[in-house]
């Protein structure tokens, strides 16, 4: 069967989903990637057409975007131009490649991918009768001496990986390993550019290291292809990803209905829960006010009216008390140790050194208030 970094990621979330993807089953596509996909498409089209204007190409393909989506796309395209990422003339832009994967995770030979391997009108991954790995760099190029291959990847998401996460990233590993084998480069560098935040990261390794990291991934794909798809598809793993899955509507696994909602409905659902929680808390407090005794329910929680003591500044004396603290601070004590106020005045006061307490305790008074739900610290 056909494998790629996105199919491996889908397999980690839910093996059944990965099987359906690799069989080319159609489903209900999630629109959360629309903006990112459009940005990738416009940049690729611009780089392929030497001298083309980014904004003109963006406008010519914007008919399927909403106004807000256009704004997001245009902002990231402006960021791309402002970042000034250098892509040399010899760079290859969005070309797909594949190789048959043999036992032991060995890639036989990297070739240009046929159209049925590309996500377009001819897309049909079910045609893969052997274990195959497909990859498509946003751009790649060899340095002038031919010893190093550079793989460039555009990202449009909200998060950025840590350096350690990038070092172990499936995409970085498999892309760089394949490019080293395909070009004969001695070294590969994966450059990760986030167009939303206008920042970049890079990781570089010798060819042998990239290939050694990729082989276990490819070998696992080869091994998994030794099992029947019908058996793998029995492994269904519900979770947050169900809302992004193209096949959620036809899945029979027991999943909370809210996980199958689209993004808009899930947000409205969460807002409804928030409003319901506020209403429940308000009505619960009204009920607790009528209790004539308290009720301990475990976990350090007590319900019912109870007087709780606390400290507060005497009226109009906070400034005077704080001034005394400043004037009486011991040498060598960081100011953040004294004025890092977290929580109540009482907890702050109790945490002060005894000699400082004596200066301001005349400005602090103890009082009480009614609480309906008391939790132990």
CSV table of C-alpha atoms in Angstrom, one decimal, residues 19-197:
chain,number,residue,atom,x,y,z
A,19,UNK,CA,-6.5,2.3,5.9
A,20,UNK,CA,-9.4,4.2,4.4
A,21,UNK,CA,-7.1,7.0,3.3
A,22,UNK,CA,-4.7,4.6,1.7
A,23,UNK,CA,-7.5,2.9,-0.1
A,24,UNK,CA,-8.6,6.2,-1.5
A,25,UNK,CA,-12.1,6.2,0.1
A,26,UNK,CA,-13.9,9.5,-0.2
A,27,UNK,CA,-15.4,11.1,2.8
A,28,UNK,CA,-16.4,14.5,4.2
A,29,UNK,CA,-13.3,16.6,4.0
A,30,UNK,CA,-12.4,18.8,7.0
A,31,UNK,CA,-12.0,22.5,5.9
A,32,UNK,CA,-9.5,23.4,8.6
A,33,UNK,CA,-6.6,23.1,6.2
A,34,UNK,CA,-8.1,25.2,3.5
A,35,UNK,CA,-6.2,28.4,4.2
A,36,UNK,CA,-2.9,26.6,4.6
A,37,UNK,CA,-3.4,24.5,1.4
A,38,UNK,CA,-4.2,27.7,-0.5
A,39,UNK,CA,-1.0,29.4,0.8
A,40,UNK,CA,1.1,26.4,-0.3
A,41,UNK,CA,-0.5,26.4,-3.7
A,42,UNK,CA,0.0,30.1,-4.4
A,43,UNK,CA,3.7,30.0,-3.3
A,44,UNK,CA,4.4,27.0,-5.4
A,45,UNK,CA,2.7,28.5,-8.5
A,46,UNK,CA,4.6,31.7,-8.0
A,47,UNK,CA,8.0,30.0,-7.6
A,48,UNK,CA,7.3,27.8,-10.7
A,49,UNK,CA,6.5,30.9,-12.8
A,50,UNK,CA,9.7,32.9,-12.8
A,51,UNK,CA,8.9,36.6,-12.4
A,52,UNK,CA,5.2,36.0,-11.5
A,53,UNK,CA,3.6,38.3,-9.0
A,54,UNK,CA,2.5,36.6,-5.7
A,55,UNK,CA,-0.5,38.8,-5.2
A,56,UNK,CA,-1.8,38.3,-8.8
A,57,UNK,CA,-1.6,34.5,-8.5
A,58,UNK,CA,-3.2,34.6,-5.1
A,59,UNK,CA,-6.2,36.7,-6.5
A,60,UNK,CA,-6.7,34.3,-9.4
A,61,UNK,CA,-7.2,31.3,-7.2
A,62,UNK,CA,-9.2,33.0,-4.4
A,63,UNK,CA,-12.8,32.2,-5.6
A,64,UNK,CA,-13.3,29.4,-3.1
A,65,UNK,CA,-12.2,31.4,-0.1
A,66,UNK,CA,-14.4,33.5,2.3
A,67,UNK,CA,-13.4,37.1,3.1
A,68,UNK,CA,-11.9,36.1,6.4
A,69,UNK,CA,-9.9,33.3,4.7
A,70,UNK,CA,-8.7,35.7,2.1
A,71,UNK,CA,-7.4,38.0,4.8
A,72,UNK,CA,-5.5,35.1,6.5
A,73,UNK,CA,-4.0,34.0,3.2
A,74,UNK,CA,-2.9,37.5,2.2
A,75,UNK,CA,-1.3,38.1,5.6
A,76,UNK,CA,0.8,34.9,5.4
A,77,UNK,CA,1.7,35.7,1.8
A,78,UNK,CA,2.9,39.2,2.9
A,79,UNK,CA,4.9,37.5,5.6
A,80,UNK,CA,6.5,35.2,3.1
A,81,UNK,CA,7.6,38.2,1.0
A,82,UNK,CA,8.9,40.1,4.0
A,83,UNK,CA,10.8,37.1,5.3
A,84,UNK,CA,12.8,37.1,2.1
A,85,UNK,CA,13.4,33.3,2.0
A,86,UNK,CA,16.0,32.6,-0.7
A,87,UNK,CA,15.0,29.9,-3.1
A,88,UNK,CA,17.7,29.4,-5.8
A,89,UNK,CA,16.9,29.0,-9.5
A,90,UNK,CA,17.9,25.4,-9.4
A,91,UNK,CA,15.3,24.5,-6.7
A,92,UNK,CA,12.7,21.9,-7.5
A,93,UNK,CA,9.2,23.0,-6.5
A,94,UNK,CA,6.6,20.6,-5.2
A,95,UNK,CA,7.6,17.5,-7.2
A,96,UNK,CA,6.4,14.2,-5.9
A,97,UNK,CA,8.6,11.1,-5.7
A,98,UNK,CA,8.2,7.5,-4.6
A,99,UNK,CA,10.1,4.3,-4.0
A,100,UNK,CA,9.1,0.7,-3.4
A,101,UNK,CA,10.0,-0.2,0.2
A,102,UNK,CA,11.5,-3.6,0.7
A,103,UNK,CA,12.1,-5.8,3.7
A,104,UNK,CA,14.3,-4.2,6.3
A,105,UNK,CA,13.1,-0.7,5.3
A,106,UNK,CA,15.3,-0.5,2.2
A,107,UNK,CA,14.1,2.0,-0.4
A,108,UNK,CA,14.8,0.4,-3.9
A,109,UNK,CA,14.9,3.5,-6.2
A,110,UNK,CA,13.4,7.0,-6.0
A,111,UNK,CA,11.3,8.0,-9.1
A,112,UNK,CA,8.9,10.7,-10.1
A,113,UNK,CA,5.5,9.8,-8.8
A,114,UNK,CA,2.7,9.0,-11.3
A,115,UNK,CA,-0.4,11.1,-11.3
A,116,UNK,CA,-2.5,8.6,-9.3
A,117,UNK,CA,-0.2,9.2,-6.3
A,118,UNK,CA,-0.8,12.9,-6.3
A,119,UNK,CA,-3.8,14.5,-4.6
A,120,UNK,CA,-5.6,15.7,-7.7
A,121,UNK,CA,-8.2,14.4,-10.1
A,122,UNK,CA,-6.3,11.1,-10.8
A,123,UNK,CA,-5.7,10.4,-7.1
A,124,UNK,CA,-6.1,6.7,-6.4
A,125,UNK,CA,-3.7,5.3,-3.8
A,126,UNK,CA,-5.4,1.9,-3.9
A,127,UNK,CA,-3.4,1.2,-7.1
A,128,UNK,CA,-0.3,0.7,-4.9
A,129,UNK,CA,0.2,-3.1,-4.8
A,130,UNK,CA,3.5,-3.0,-3.0
A,131,UNK,CA,4.7,-1.1,0.0
A,132,UNK,CA,5.5,2.4,-1.4
A,133,UNK,CA,6.6,5.6,0.2
A,134,UNK,CA,5.7,8.9,-1.4
A,135,UNK,CA,7.0,12.4,-0.5
A,136,UNK,CA,6.6,15.8,-1.9
A,137,UNK,CA,8.9,18.6,-0.7
A,138,UNK,CA,7.7,22.2,-0.9
A,139,UNK,CA,11.1,22.9,-2.4
A,140,UNK,CA,14.6,21.4,-2.4
A,141,UNK,CA,17.9,22.2,-4.0
A,142,UNK,CA,21.5,21.1,-4.0
A,143,UNK,CA,24.3,23.5,-2.8
A,144,UNK,CA,26.7,24.5,-5.6
A,145,UNK,CA,29.3,21.8,-4.6
A,146,UNK,CA,26.6,19.1,-4.7
A,147,UNK,CA,27.5,17.8,-1.3
A,148,UNK,CA,24.4,19.1,0.6
A,149,UNK,CA,20.7,19.0,-0.2
A,150,UNK,CA,18.4,21.5,1.4
A,151,UNK,CA,14.7,20.7,1.9
A,152,UNK,CA,12.4,23.6,2.5
A,153,UNK,CA,8.9,23.3,4.1
A,154,UNK,CA,6.3,26.0,4.6
A,155,UNK,CA,4.2,25.8,7.7
A,156,UNK,CA,1.0,27.8,8.3
A,157,UNK,CA,-0.2,26.4,11.7
A,158,UNK,CA,-0.3,28.2,15.0
A,159,UNK,CA,2.3,26.1,16.8
A,160,UNK,CA,6.0,25.8,16.4
A,161,UNK,CA,8.0,22.6,17.3
A,162,UNK,CA,10.8,22.6,19.7
A,163,UNK,CA,14.3,21.9,18.3
A,164,UNK,CA,14.2,18.4,19.8
A,165,UNK,CA,10.8,17.7,18.3
A,166,UNK,CA,12.1,18.8,14.9
A,167,UNK,CA,15.0,16.5,15.2
A,168,UNK,CA,12.6,13.5,15.6
A,169,UNK,CA,10.0,14.8,13.1
A,170,UNK,CA,8.8,12.0,10.7
A,171,UNK,CA,8.6,14.5,7.8
A,172,UNK,CA,12.1,15.9,8.3
A,173,UNK,CA,13.6,12.4,8.7
A,174,UNK,CA,12.0,10.7,5.7
A,175,UNK,CA,12.3,13.6,3.4
A,176,UNK,CA,15.9,14.2,4.1
A,177,UNK,CA,16.8,10.5,3.9
A,178,UNK,CA,15.0,10.1,0.6
A,179,UNK,CA,16.6,13.2,-0.9
A,180,UNK,CA,20.1,12.1,0.2
A,181,UNK,CA,19.5,8.7,-1.5
A,182,UNK,CA,18.1,10.3,-4.6
A,183,UNK,CA,20.7,13.0,-5.1
A,184,UNK,CA,23.8,11.4,-3.6
A,185,UNK,CA,24.3,14.3,-1.2
A,186,UNK,CA,26.5,13.7,1.8
A,187,UNK,CA,24.4,15.9,4.1
A,188,UNK,CA,20.8,17.2,4.2
A,189,UNK,CA,19.3,20.2,6.0
A,190,UNK,CA,15.6,20.5,6.7
A,191,UNK,CA,14.4,24.1,6.9
A,192,UNK,CA,11.1,24.7,8.5
A,193,UNK,CA,9.5,28.1,7.9
A,194,UNK,CA,6.4,29.3,9.8
A,195,UNK,CA,4.7,31.9,7.6
A,196,UNK,CA,2.2,32.8,10.4
A,197,UNK,CA,4.9,33.8,12.9
